[in-house]
Every structure is written in C-alpha cells, then in structure tokens.
mmCIF file of C-alpha atoms (C1' of nucleotides) in Angstrom:
data_model
loop_
_atom_site.group_PDB
_atom_site.id
_atom_site.type_symbol
_atom_site.label_atom_id
_atom_site.label_comp_id
_atom_site.label_asym_id
_atom_site.label_seq_id
_atom_site.Cartn_x
_atom_site.Cartn_y
_atom_site.Cartn_z
ATOM 1 C CA UNK A 6 -6.696 18.900 30.264
ATOM 2 C CA UNK A 7 -4.991 15.881 32.168
ATOM 3 C CA UNK A 8 -1.876 14.492 30.389
ATOM 4 C CA UNK A 9 -0.598 10.973 30.013
ATOM 5 C CA UNK A 10 1.227 9.597 32.909
ATOM 6 C CA UNK A 11 2.001 5.988 32.022
ATOM 7 C CA UNK A 12 3.167 4.554 28.594
ATOM 8 C CA UNK A 13 -0.203 2.671 28.396
ATOM 9 C CA UNK A 14 0.598 -0.825 27.616
ATOM 10 C CA UNK A 15 -1.469 -2.909 29.823
ATOM 11 C CA UNK A 16 -4.892 -1.251 30.523
ATOM 12 C CA UNK A 17 -7.969 -3.042 31.778
ATOM 13 C CA UNK A 18 -10.921 -1.764 30.062
ATOM 14 C CA UNK A 19 -14.245 -3.006 31.180
ATOM 15 C CA UNK A 20 -17.495 -2.801 28.957
ATOM 16 C CA UNK A 21 -18.240 0.574 30.291
ATOM 17 C CA UNK A 22 -15.053 2.002 29.145
ATOM 18 C CA UNK A 23 -15.434 0.469 25.816
ATOM 19 C CA UNK A 24 -18.838 2.048 25.333
ATOM 20 C CA UNK A 25 -17.318 5.472 26.460
ATOM 21 C CA UNK A 26 -14.539 4.987 23.899
ATOM 22 C CA UNK A 27 -17.100 4.214 21.000
ATOM 23 C CA UNK A 28 -19.055 7.102 22.093
ATOM 24 C CA UNK A 29 -16.315 9.589 22.077
ATOM 25 C CA UNK A 30 -15.055 8.250 18.770
ATOM 26 C CA UNK A 31 -18.519 9.016 17.209
ATOM 27 C CA UNK A 32 -18.563 12.349 18.654
ATOM 28 C CA UNK A 33 -15.851 13.682 20.793
ATOM 29 C CA UNK A 34 -17.630 16.867 21.800
ATOM 30 C CA UNK A 35 -20.780 15.573 23.430
ATOM 31 C CA UNK A 36 -21.240 16.460 26.863
ATOM 32 C CA UNK A 37 -20.474 14.430 29.711
ATOM 33 C CA UNK A 38 -24.071 14.310 30.689
ATOM 34 C CA UNK A 39 -24.943 12.645 27.479
ATOM 35 C CA UNK A 40 -22.080 10.200 27.524
ATOM 36 C CA UNK A 41 -23.345 9.345 31.075
ATOM 37 C CA UNK A 42 -26.672 8.513 29.679
ATOM 38 C CA UNK A 43 -25.153 6.429 27.126
ATOM 39 C CA UNK A 44 -23.169 4.346 29.272
ATOM 40 C CA UNK A 45 -25.571 4.307 32.294
ATOM 41 C CA UNK A 46 -23.574 5.939 34.767
ATOM 42 C CA UNK A 47 -23.761 9.362 36.558
ATOM 43 C CA UNK A 48 -22.144 12.229 35.233
ATOM 44 C CA UNK A 49 -19.400 12.606 37.762
ATOM 45 C CA UNK A 50 -18.178 8.979 37.260
ATOM 46 C CA UNK A 51 -18.384 9.306 33.688
ATOM 47 C CA UNK A 52 -16.087 12.346 33.841
ATOM 48 C CA UNK A 53 -13.833 10.509 36.086
ATOM 49 C CA UNK A 54 -13.557 7.607 33.765
ATOM 50 C CA UNK A 55 -12.746 9.920 30.662
ATOM 51 C CA UNK A 56 -10.017 11.498 32.754
ATOM 52 C CA UNK A 57 -8.714 8.183 33.878
ATOM 53 C CA UNK A 58 -8.378 6.950 30.025
ATOM 54 C CA UNK A 59 -6.625 10.016 29.398
ATOM 55 C CA UNK A 60 -4.316 9.764 32.287
ATOM 56 C CA UNK A 61 -3.604 6.022 31.329
ATOM 57 C CA UNK A 62 -2.825 7.145 27.904
ATOM 58 C CA UNK A 63 -5.678 4.996 26.358
ATOM 59 C CA UNK A 64 -6.849 8.274 24.910
ATOM 60 C CA UNK A 65 -4.096 9.936 23.133
ATOM 61 C CA UNK A 66 -6.156 13.090 22.380
ATOM 62 C CA UNK A 67 -9.379 14.583 21.231
ATOM 63 C CA UNK A 68 -9.158 15.750 17.846
ATOM 64 C CA UNK A 69 -11.143 16.879 14.617
ATOM 65 C CA UNK A 70 -11.456 15.187 11.458
ATOM 66 C CA UNK A 71 -11.129 17.788 8.661
ATOM 67 C CA UNK A 72 -11.983 17.342 4.951
ATOM 68 C CA UNK A 73 -8.917 17.805 3.119
ATOM 69 C CA UNK A 74 -10.805 19.283 0.081
ATOM 70 C CA UNK A 75 -12.050 21.953 2.298
ATOM 71 C CA UNK A 76 -8.498 23.168 2.788
ATOM 72 C CA UNK A 77 -7.849 22.764 -1.033
ATOM 73 C CA UNK A 78 -6.132 19.467 -1.151
ATOM 74 C CA UNK A 79 -7.784 17.683 -4.031
ATOM 75 C CA UNK A 80 -5.529 14.963 -4.227
ATOM 76 C CA UNK A 81 -3.972 12.262 -1.704
ATOM 77 C CA UNK A 82 -0.988 10.143 -2.475
ATOM 78 C CA UNK A 83 0.605 7.277 -0.802
ATOM 79 C CA UNK A 84 4.373 7.238 -1.252
ATOM 80 C CA UNK A 85 6.783 4.486 -0.565
ATOM 81 C CA UNK A 86 10.366 5.956 0.232
ATOM 82 C CA UNK A 87 13.552 4.045 -0.013
ATOM 83 C CA UNK A 88 16.517 5.927 1.080
ATOM 84 C CA UNK A 89 19.854 5.836 -0.720
ATOM 85 C CA UNK A 90 22.577 4.103 1.230
ATOM 86 C CA UNK A 91 23.619 6.483 4.383
ATOM 87 C CA UNK A 92 20.525 8.663 3.813
ATOM 88 C CA UNK A 93 18.109 7.153 6.142
ATOM 89 C CA UNK A 94 18.232 9.554 8.903
ATOM 90 C CA UNK A 95 18.131 12.545 6.494
ATOM 91 C CA UNK A 96 15.254 11.234 4.498
ATOM 92 C CA UNK A 97 13.296 10.903 7.576
ATOM 93 C CA UNK A 98 13.953 14.527 8.525
ATOM 94 C CA UNK A 99 13.018 15.726 5.280
ATOM 95 C CA UNK A 100 9.551 13.917 5.419
ATOM 96 C CA UNK A 101 9.110 15.367 8.915
ATOM 97 C CA UNK A 102 9.708 18.719 7.882
ATOM 98 C CA UNK A 103 7.422 18.798 4.832
ATOM 99 C CA UNK A 104 3.891 19.455 6.396
ATOM 100 C CA UNK A 105 2.101 17.974 3.291
ATOM 101 C CA UNK A 106 3.470 14.510 4.623
ATOM 102 C CA UNK A 107 0.514 14.087 6.960
ATOM 103 C CA UNK A 108 1.531 10.525 8.149
ATOM 104 C CA UNK A 109 4.480 8.373 7.683
ATOM 105 C CA UNK A 110 5.409 4.851 9.083
ATOM 106 C CA UNK A 111 8.916 3.306 9.223
ATOM 107 C CA UNK A 112 8.292 -0.274 8.094
ATOM 108 C CA UNK A 113 10.259 -3.665 7.265
ATOM 109 C CA UNK A 114 10.835 -4.592 3.967
ATOM 110 C CA UNK A 115 12.526 -3.021 0.975
ATOM 111 C CA UNK A 116 10.812 0.334 1.082
ATOM 112 C CA UNK A 117 11.682 1.863 4.541
ATOM 113 C CA UNK A 118 8.994 4.496 4.650
ATOM 114 C CA UNK A 119 5.308 4.433 3.704
ATOM 115 C CA UNK A 120 3.833 7.911 3.751
ATOM 116 C CA UNK A 121 0.623 9.859 3.048
ATOM 117 C CA UNK A 122 0.892 13.028 1.097
ATOM 118 C CA UNK A 123 -1.785 15.674 0.683
ATOM 119 C CA UNK A 124 -1.642 17.709 -2.607
ATOM 120 C CA UNK A 125 -3.350 20.881 -3.901
ATOM 121 C CA UNK A 126 -2.723 19.641 -7.474
ATOM 122 C CA UNK A 127 -0.831 16.885 -9.415
ATOM 123 C CA UNK A 128 1.979 19.432 -10.256
ATOM 124 C CA UNK A 129 2.671 19.616 -6.541
ATOM 125 C CA UNK A 130 3.667 16.096 -6.470
ATOM 126 C CA UNK A 131 7.068 16.667 -8.390
ATOM 127 C CA UNK A 132 7.523 19.987 -6.392
ATOM 128 C CA UNK A 133 7.519 17.915 -3.195
ATOM 129 C CA UNK A 134 9.003 14.638 -4.251
ATOM 130 C CA UNK A 135 12.023 16.457 -5.570
ATOM 131 C CA UNK A 136 13.000 17.263 -2.092
ATOM 132 C CA UNK A 137 13.155 13.602 -1.265
ATOM 133 C CA UNK A 138 14.383 12.120 -4.581
ATOM 134 C CA UNK A 139 17.881 13.593 -3.937
ATOM 135 C CA UNK A 140 18.112 11.010 -1.105
ATOM 136 C CA UNK A 141 15.841 8.128 -1.933
ATOM 137 C CA UNK A 142 13.913 6.284 -4.354
ATOM 138 C CA UNK A 143 10.264 6.705 -4.577
ATOM 139 C CA UNK A 144 7.292 4.921 -5.614
ATOM 140 C CA UNK A 145 3.951 6.862 -5.773
ATOM 141 C CA UNK A 146 0.192 5.684 -5.753
ATOM 142 C CA UNK A 147 -2.428 8.197 -6.128
ATOM 143 C CA UNK A 148 -5.556 7.674 -3.944
ATOM 144 C CA UNK A 149 -8.580 7.133 -6.062
ATOM 145 C CA UNK A 150 -11.186 6.370 -3.230
ATOM 146 C CA UNK A 151 -10.990 5.278 0.441
ATOM 147 C CA UNK A 152 -13.120 2.175 0.864
ATOM 148 C CA UNK A 153 -12.221 2.319 4.690
ATOM 149 C CA UNK A 154 -11.879 5.641 6.265
ATOM 150 C CA UNK A 155 -9.884 5.711 9.704
ATOM 151 C CA UNK A 156 -12.050 3.767 11.943
ATOM 152 C CA UNK A 157 -11.622 2.226 15.480
ATOM 153 C CA UNK A 158 -10.495 -1.306 15.701
ATOM 154 C CA UNK A 159 -12.583 -3.928 17.528
ATOM 155 C CA UNK A 160 -12.928 -2.796 20.945
ATOM 156 C CA UNK A 161 -13.908 -6.403 22.137
ATOM 157 C CA UNK B 4 -24.982 18.343 16.581
ATOM 158 C CA UNK B 5 -25.498 19.968 13.175
ATOM 159 C CA UNK B 6 -24.658 17.591 10.287
ATOM 160 C CA UNK B 7 -22.991 18.256 6.787
ATOM 161 C CA UNK B 8 -25.267 20.125 4.273
ATOM 162 C CA UNK B 9 -22.646 20.556 1.484
ATOM 163 C CA UNK B 10 -20.171 18.290 0.031
ATOM 164 C CA UNK B 11 -17.601 21.052 0.982
ATOM 165 C CA UNK B 12 -15.325 21.503 -1.924
ATOM 166 C CA UNK B 13 -14.780 25.414 -1.928
ATOM 167 C CA UNK B 14 -14.696 26.773 1.435
ATOM 168 C CA UNK B 15 -13.403 30.228 2.303
ATOM 169 C CA UNK B 16 -11.715 29.985 5.531
ATOM 170 C CA UNK B 17 -10.346 32.995 7.075
ATOM 171 C CA UNK B 18 -7.487 33.264 9.584
ATOM 172 C CA UNK B 19 -9.937 32.724 12.536
ATOM 173 C CA UNK B 20 -11.357 29.808 11.103
ATOM 174 C CA UNK B 21 -7.802 28.356 10.569
ATOM 175 C CA UNK B 22 -6.924 29.207 14.104
ATOM 176 C CA UNK B 23 -10.207 27.477 15.222
ATOM 177 C CA UNK B 24 -9.348 24.260 13.405
ATOM 178 C CA UNK B 25 -5.701 24.210 14.787
ATOM 179 C CA UNK B 26 -7.056 24.637 18.336
ATOM 180 C CA UNK B 27 -9.899 21.984 17.797
ATOM 181 C CA UNK B 28 -7.355 19.557 16.330
ATOM 182 C CA UNK B 29 -4.964 19.939 19.366
ATOM 183 C CA UNK B 30 -8.038 19.461 21.816
ATOM 184 C CA UNK B 31 -11.471 18.843 20.301
ATOM 185 C CA UNK B 32 -13.155 18.891 23.882
ATOM 186 C CA UNK B 33 -11.852 22.300 25.058
ATOM 187 C CA UNK B 34 -14.696 24.469 25.790
ATOM 188 C CA UNK B 35 -16.008 27.081 23.343
ATOM 189 C CA UNK B 36 -15.248 29.723 25.995
ATOM 190 C CA UNK B 37 -11.645 28.822 25.843
ATOM 191 C CA UNK B 38 -11.619 28.581 22.017
ATOM 192 C CA UNK B 39 -13.015 31.999 22.038
ATOM 193 C CA UNK B 40 -10.239 33.306 24.115
ATOM 194 C CA UNK B 41 -7.587 31.682 21.752
ATOM 195 C CA UNK B 42 -8.960 33.316 18.622
ATOM 196 C CA UNK B 43 -10.022 36.587 20.200
ATOM 197 C CA UNK B 44 -13.659 36.458 19.562
ATOM 198 C CA UNK B 45 -16.868 36.182 21.902
ATOM 199 C CA UNK B 46 -18.158 32.901 22.824
ATOM 200 C CA UNK B 47 -21.349 32.991 20.734
ATOM 201 C CA UNK B 48 -19.412 34.110 17.409
ATOM 202 C CA UNK B 49 -17.041 31.232 18.324
ATOM 203 C CA UNK B 50 -19.717 28.605 18.706
ATOM 204 C CA UNK B 51 -21.363 29.652 15.700
ATOM 205 C CA UNK B 52 -18.156 29.596 13.528
ATOM 206 C CA UNK B 53 -17.804 26.041 14.811
ATOM 207 C CA UNK B 54 -21.275 24.874 13.886
ATOM 208 C CA UNK B 55 -20.739 26.668 10.398
ATOM 209 C CA UNK B 56 -17.492 24.673 9.540
ATOM 210 C CA UNK B 57 -19.389 21.385 10.650
ATOM 211 C CA UNK B 58 -22.215 22.401 8.385
ATOM 212 C CA UNK B 59 -19.941 23.192 5.454
ATOM 213 C CA UNK B 60 -18.422 19.817 5.994
ATOM 214 C CA UNK B 61 -15.044 21.159 6.684
ATOM 215 C CA UNK B 62 -15.168 19.602 10.104
ATOM 216 C CA UNK B 63 -16.105 15.794 9.181
ATOM 217 C CA UNK B 64 -16.230 14.936 12.882
ATOM 218 C CA UNK B 65 -14.961 15.273 16.290
ATOM 219 C CA UNK B 66 -13.256 12.029 17.393
ATOM 220 C CA UNK B 67 -10.754 10.368 19.831
ATOM 221 C CA UNK B 68 -7.180 9.136 19.043
ATOM 222 C CA UNK B 69 -6.882 5.991 20.925
ATOM 223 C CA UNK B 70 -3.532 4.182 21.631
ATOM 224 C CA UNK B 71 -3.974 0.775 19.970
ATOM 225 C CA UNK B 72 -1.646 -0.838 22.377
ATOM 226 C CA UNK B 73 -4.042 -0.100 25.213
ATOM 227 C CA UNK B 74 -6.232 -2.240 23.088
ATOM 228 C CA UNK B 75 -3.837 -4.980 23.034
ATOM 229 C CA UNK B 76 -2.996 -4.269 19.410
ATOM 230 C CA UNK B 77 0.837 -4.536 19.821
ATOM 231 C CA UNK B 78 1.429 -4.709 16.057
ATOM 232 C CA UNK B 79 0.498 -2.634 12.968
ATOM 233 C CA UNK B 80 0.899 -3.526 9.371
ATOM 234 C CA UNK B 81 0.668 -1.929 6.022
ATOM 235 C CA UNK B 82 -0.724 -4.312 3.426
ATOM 236 C CA UNK B 83 -0.747 -3.813 -0.216
ATOM 237 C CA UNK B 84 -3.362 -5.815 -1.991
ATOM 238 C CA UNK B 85 -3.527 -6.786 -5.666
ATOM 239 C CA UNK B 86 -6.909 -8.734 -6.286
ATOM 240 C CA UNK B 87 -6.938 -11.606 -8.784
ATOM 241 C CA UNK B 88 -8.869 -10.934 -12.075
ATOM 242 C CA UNK B 89 -12.476 -10.464 -11.400
ATOM 243 C CA UNK B 90 -12.068 -10.259 -7.608
ATOM 244 C CA UNK B 91 -11.761 -6.614 -7.189
ATOM 245 C CA UNK B 92 -15.368 -5.727 -5.721
ATOM 246 C CA UNK B 93 -15.167 -9.038 -3.363
ATOM 247 C CA UNK B 94 -11.797 -8.163 -2.023
ATOM 248 C CA UNK B 95 -13.012 -4.576 -1.309
ATOM 249 C CA UNK B 96 -15.884 -6.284 0.497
ATOM 250 C CA UNK B 97 -13.821 -8.673 2.595
ATOM 251 C CA UNK B 98 -11.366 -5.873 3.547
ATOM 252 C CA UNK B 99 -14.289 -3.623 4.711
ATOM 253 C CA UNK B 100 -15.669 -6.316 6.782
ATOM 254 C CA UNK B 101 -12.758 -7.269 8.677
ATOM 255 C CA UNK B 102 -12.520 -4.685 11.656
ATOM 256 C CA UNK B 103 -8.752 -4.914 12.074
ATOM 257 C CA UNK B 104 -8.330 -3.196 8.701
ATOM 258 C CA UNK B 105 -8.776 0.287 10.133
ATOM 259 C CA UNK B 106 -8.044 2.045 7.053
ATOM 260 C CA UNK B 107 -7.951 1.232 3.454
ATOM 261 C CA UNK B 108 -7.312 3.408 0.073
ATOM 262 C CA UNK B 109 -7.780 2.346 -3.303
ATOM 263 C CA UNK B 110 -4.997 3.617 -5.521
ATOM 264 C CA UNK B 111 -3.708 3.767 -9.058
ATOM 265 C CA UNK B 112 -1.112 1.239 -10.087
ATOM 266 C CA UNK B 113 -0.273 -2.347 -9.583
ATOM 267 C CA UNK B 114 -1.470 -2.768 -6.090
ATOM 268 C CA UNK B 115 -5.067 -1.922 -6.034
ATOM 269 C CA UNK B 116 -5.532 -1.284 -2.307
ATOM 270 C CA UNK B 117 -3.096 -0.250 0.579
ATOM 271 C CA UNK B 118 -4.437 -0.933 3.962
ATOM 272 C CA UNK B 119 -3.466 -0.351 7.559
ATOM 273 C CA UNK B 120 -4.020 -3.561 9.780
ATOM 274 C CA UNK B 121 -3.954 -3.697 13.573
ATOM 275 C CA UNK B 122 -2.767 -6.962 15.045
ATOM 276 C CA UNK B 123 -2.688 -8.542 18.514
ATOM 277 C CA UNK B 124 0.263 -10.784 17.644
ATOM 278 C CA UNK B 125 2.177 -11.751 14.569
ATOM 279 C CA UNK B 126 0.149 -15.053 14.282
ATOM 280 C CA UNK B 127 -3.139 -13.264 13.786
ATOM 281 C CA UNK B 128 -1.587 -11.853 10.568
ATOM 282 C CA UNK B 129 -1.786 -15.233 8.658
ATOM 283 C CA UNK B 130 -5.355 -15.685 10.358
ATOM 284 C CA UNK B 131 -6.575 -12.458 8.851
ATOM 285 C CA UNK B 132 -4.704 -12.404 5.580
ATOM 286 C CA UNK B 133 -5.990 -15.853 4.637
ATOM 287 C CA UNK B 134 -9.318 -14.375 4.232
ATOM 288 C CA UNK B 135 -7.771 -12.140 1.500
ATOM 289 C CA UNK B 136 -5.425 -14.346 -0.119
ATOM 290 C CA UNK B 137 -8.093 -16.673 -1.687
ATOM 291 C CA UNK B 138 -8.736 -13.573 -3.910
ATOM 292 C CA UNK B 139 -5.684 -11.356 -4.023
ATOM 293 C CA UNK B 140 -1.962 -11.233 -3.874
ATOM 294 C CA UNK B 141 -0.740 -9.472 -0.722
ATOM 295 C CA UNK B 142 2.492 -7.629 0.259
ATOM 296 C CA UNK B 143 2.819 -6.909 4.074
ATOM 297 C CA UNK B 144 5.295 -4.485 5.946
ATOM 298 C CA UNK B 145 5.172 -4.353 9.482
ATOM 299 C CA UNK B 146 5.335 -1.016 11.086
ATOM 300 C CA UNK B 147 8.552 -0.483 13.113
ATOM 301 C CA UNK B 148 7.974 2.933 14.078
ATOM 302 C CA UNK B 149 5.923 6.067 13.107
ATOM 303 C CA UNK B 150 8.071 9.100 12.345
ATOM 304 C CA UNK B 151 4.984 11.239 11.562
ATOM 305 C CA UNK B 152 1.704 10.545 13.387
ATOM 306 C CA UNK B 153 -1.565 11.541 11.644
ATOM 307 C CA UNK B 154 -1.301 15.524 11.528
ATOM 308 C CA UNK B 155 -3.033 18.403 10.050
ATOM 309 C CA UNK B 156 -1.717 19.425 6.759
ATOM 310 C CA UNK B 157 -0.687 23.131 6.459
ATOM 311 C CA UNK B 158 -3.749 25.239 6.940
ATOM 312 C CA UNK B 159 -2.272 28.361 5.155
ATOM 313 C "C1'" DA C 7 -21.014 39.194 11.360
ATOM 314 C "C1'" DA C 8 -20.082 40.259 16.063
ATOM 315 C "C1'" DT C 9 -21.248 41.733 20.802
ATOM 316 C "C1'" DG C 10 -22.907 41.834 25.983
ATOM 317 C "C1'" DA C 11 -26.159 40.128 29.331
ATOM 318 C "C1'" DA C 12 -29.167 36.856 31.102
ATOM 319 C "C1'" DA C 13 -31.522 32.364 31.224
ATOM 320 C "C1'" DG C 14 -30.850 27.457 31.190
ATOM 321 C "C1'" DC C 15 -27.718 23.587 31.144
ATOM 322 C "C1'" DT C 16 -23.582 21.134 32.378
ATOM 323 C "C1'" DC C 17 -19.527 20.290 35.091
ATOM 324 C "C1'" DT C 18 -17.367 19.588 39.131
ATOM 325 C "C1'" DT C 19 -16.548 19.312 43.972
ATOM 326 C "C1'" DA C 20 -18.093 17.388 48.355
ATOM 327 C "C1'" DG C 21 -19.735 14.360 51.299
ATOM 328 C "C1'" DA C 22 -21.690 9.712 52.107
ATOM 329 C "C1'" DC C 23 -22.381 4.480 50.810
ATOM 330 C "C1'" DG D 3 -15.682 2.984 42.395
ATOM 331 C "C1'" DT D 4 -20.196 5.042 42.435
ATOM 332 C "C1'" DC D 5 -24.072 8.200 44.060
ATOM 333 C "C1'" DT D 6 -26.826 12.673 45.038
ATOM 334 C "C1'" DA D 7 -26.756 17.661 45.706
ATOM 335 C "C1'" DA D 8 -25.402 22.086 45.191
ATOM 336 C "C1'" DG D 9 -22.162 25.822 43.595
ATOM 337 C "C1'" DA D 10 -19.353 27.415 39.845
ATOM 338 C "C1'" DG D 11 -18.919 27.781 35.218
ATOM 339 C "C1'" DC D 12 -20.329 27.264 30.346
ATOM 340 C "C1'" DT D 13 -23.494 27.704 26.316
ATOM 341 C "C1'" DT D 14 -27.052 29.788 24.159
ATOM 342 C "C1'" DT D 15 -30.519 32.897 22.984
ATOM 343 C "C1'" DC D 16 -31.735 37.608 21.933
ATOM 344 C "C1'" DA D 17 -31.635 42.417 21.451
ATOM 345 C "C1'" DT D 18 -28.296 45.596 19.575
ATOM 346 C "C1'" DT D 19 -24.597 47.758 16.869
#
DNA sequence: AATGAAAGCTCTTAGAC
DNA sequence: GTCTAAGAGCTTTCATT
C-alpha cells in the first residue's frame, strides 16, 4: 500500500478522479477492472490514478463501515465536554484512551469537545462518563436516529 | 457484491471474525490472500467469512476515507439544530438535501439535531445556515482539531 | 467449517504513442 | 498521461476431510 507523501492541501482533481472517488466510496473493494469500466479508462491508468490519490493524501484510507449493533453497541450518544480549568489536556487524553469514544472534535465555543460514544447499555453511560466528570462538565444527548449517515461531501 | 439479508442485531463473532474486521478497517482493499495470512486461514475460508459478514449486515459497506481539504473543504462545523414548532420534518428534509451536511443525528434533549457541516470558507457558513434558520434555531461550533478521528469501537 | 489444487480472472509491468 | 499485451498473482470453485 502506497502511503501519503504530501499533506494534501491543494489537489487538482479532474472529472475522472471525482468519478473514481465516488465509485470507491460506494464500494472500496471493487476490482480495478470494474472501476476502469465505470470511469472509461484502461485498468493500468485507473490503478495509477488510485495510487496517485493515495500518495497525494486525497484518499486517507480504505476502510469498512461496521454496524455497531452487530458488535453489541445498542446505543450511541453525543457528548459535549467542557473541561474544568487546567484540565484540558488531561481530559483530551482520557477521551483518547477510552475506545468507546469513537470520534472527538475540539471546537470553538463553551464546550471544548464534542464526542461520539458507543454504548452496550444505558448503564454503561455513567460508567464511562465517570472517568470524565472528575475533570469536566458533560452534556449528553442520546441518538434516536441518524437522518444523514456519514456521506461524501459534494465532489463538484 | 453480496447484500445485507438480515438487520443484524445478534451476530456471533469469533476471534477470527474480529481479526478480519480489524484488518479490513485498516485497509479494506488488501487482497483476500493477505487477509488469510493475517488471520491464519486459507483464502477460500477467509473469502467466505467476509461474504458472511456482509450478508449478516455486520459489514455495512467498504468505503474510502477522503481528506476534506483535498476537496477544498478547509473548515468543518458542528451545528446543533432546534426546529421551531411544527418545523421538525421540514428541517430534517432541508438538512438531508444540503450535501455539505455530511452527517446528522436526531437526538434527545433540547437540540433535536446534531450535524457535521463541511465548508469551503467561513462565508459559506451563513449561506448554508440561512436555509435552516428560517425554520430552526442553530448553534454552531467550528472544529479546531480532531483528537479522535472516526475509529472502530472495541471489538472485544 | 476448513482445506488444497486447478481453472479463470485480475493486476501489474513493460514498451510504445 | 494513456494504451495494449503478456506474465505474475489472486480469487473462486469443487472435491475432500
């Protein structure tokens, strides 16, 4: 697997690149030969474009989307975290080390962190948040449904 | 590509399945032969397990993680959206139709929706939110960094 | 459920435009 | 940057345990 060489800020993507990205987003495991058919190029050219997109850092990684329920995670919560004075870095470390926090962004405004938490049960919420509440105020919202599941932004 | 047959709530995953999922999460495009080496099975068995995980709905899809900056999205925002009375469904539709909203969860509590928004510039924030603010109160936080990028929850 | 061997595809490399 | 062609490598099928 070719690895990122550049931090990828400017990247000139033509129509073929965009079509490739869209096709890969829909099914990352489809063979190069099929990708090639979709974008109207030969297999070698297609393979090289995919490698180039990886090397440029446009493609960060090929991955799999797993249904959390299949792993026993029946609940999802969005937690806003406001560290107590002087606890910011420690709070960040604590979050990073709890694997049930599957995502965390540091944001502007009163709440410093906004995180997504996977839970096996509602009881587990207290269990996990207790590790954070020593050092931060938290505000939790339970996910009832997901009107928009992670999708690609407009490629145009 | 085999498609989901069951809503996947109970799924008995053994150690090999978990190892497979972890390997696929790290690189979804690696060949079955390599996956087979990693989990210590033959290629045919490995291929069948991957198909089974897809059919069970454990694997939702194979996809690609793209650097938003490569597409010109230099900013990310987390927007909390509280629809005005009677506007809930319309607000949900509006969000769904704006492709820059790359993710949206409906949650318990005062703010009905929590969404992730990709932006080309700070000016675009007003432009996009103006389509929502006719029907909802919004509260926006700009992402400064991402201490935890989307990761797999614990497979144990 | 898993394996090994063989047939059939797919990927990559090489050389040319 | 792209193509065709051919060898290398991968995936799948099937008979077997």
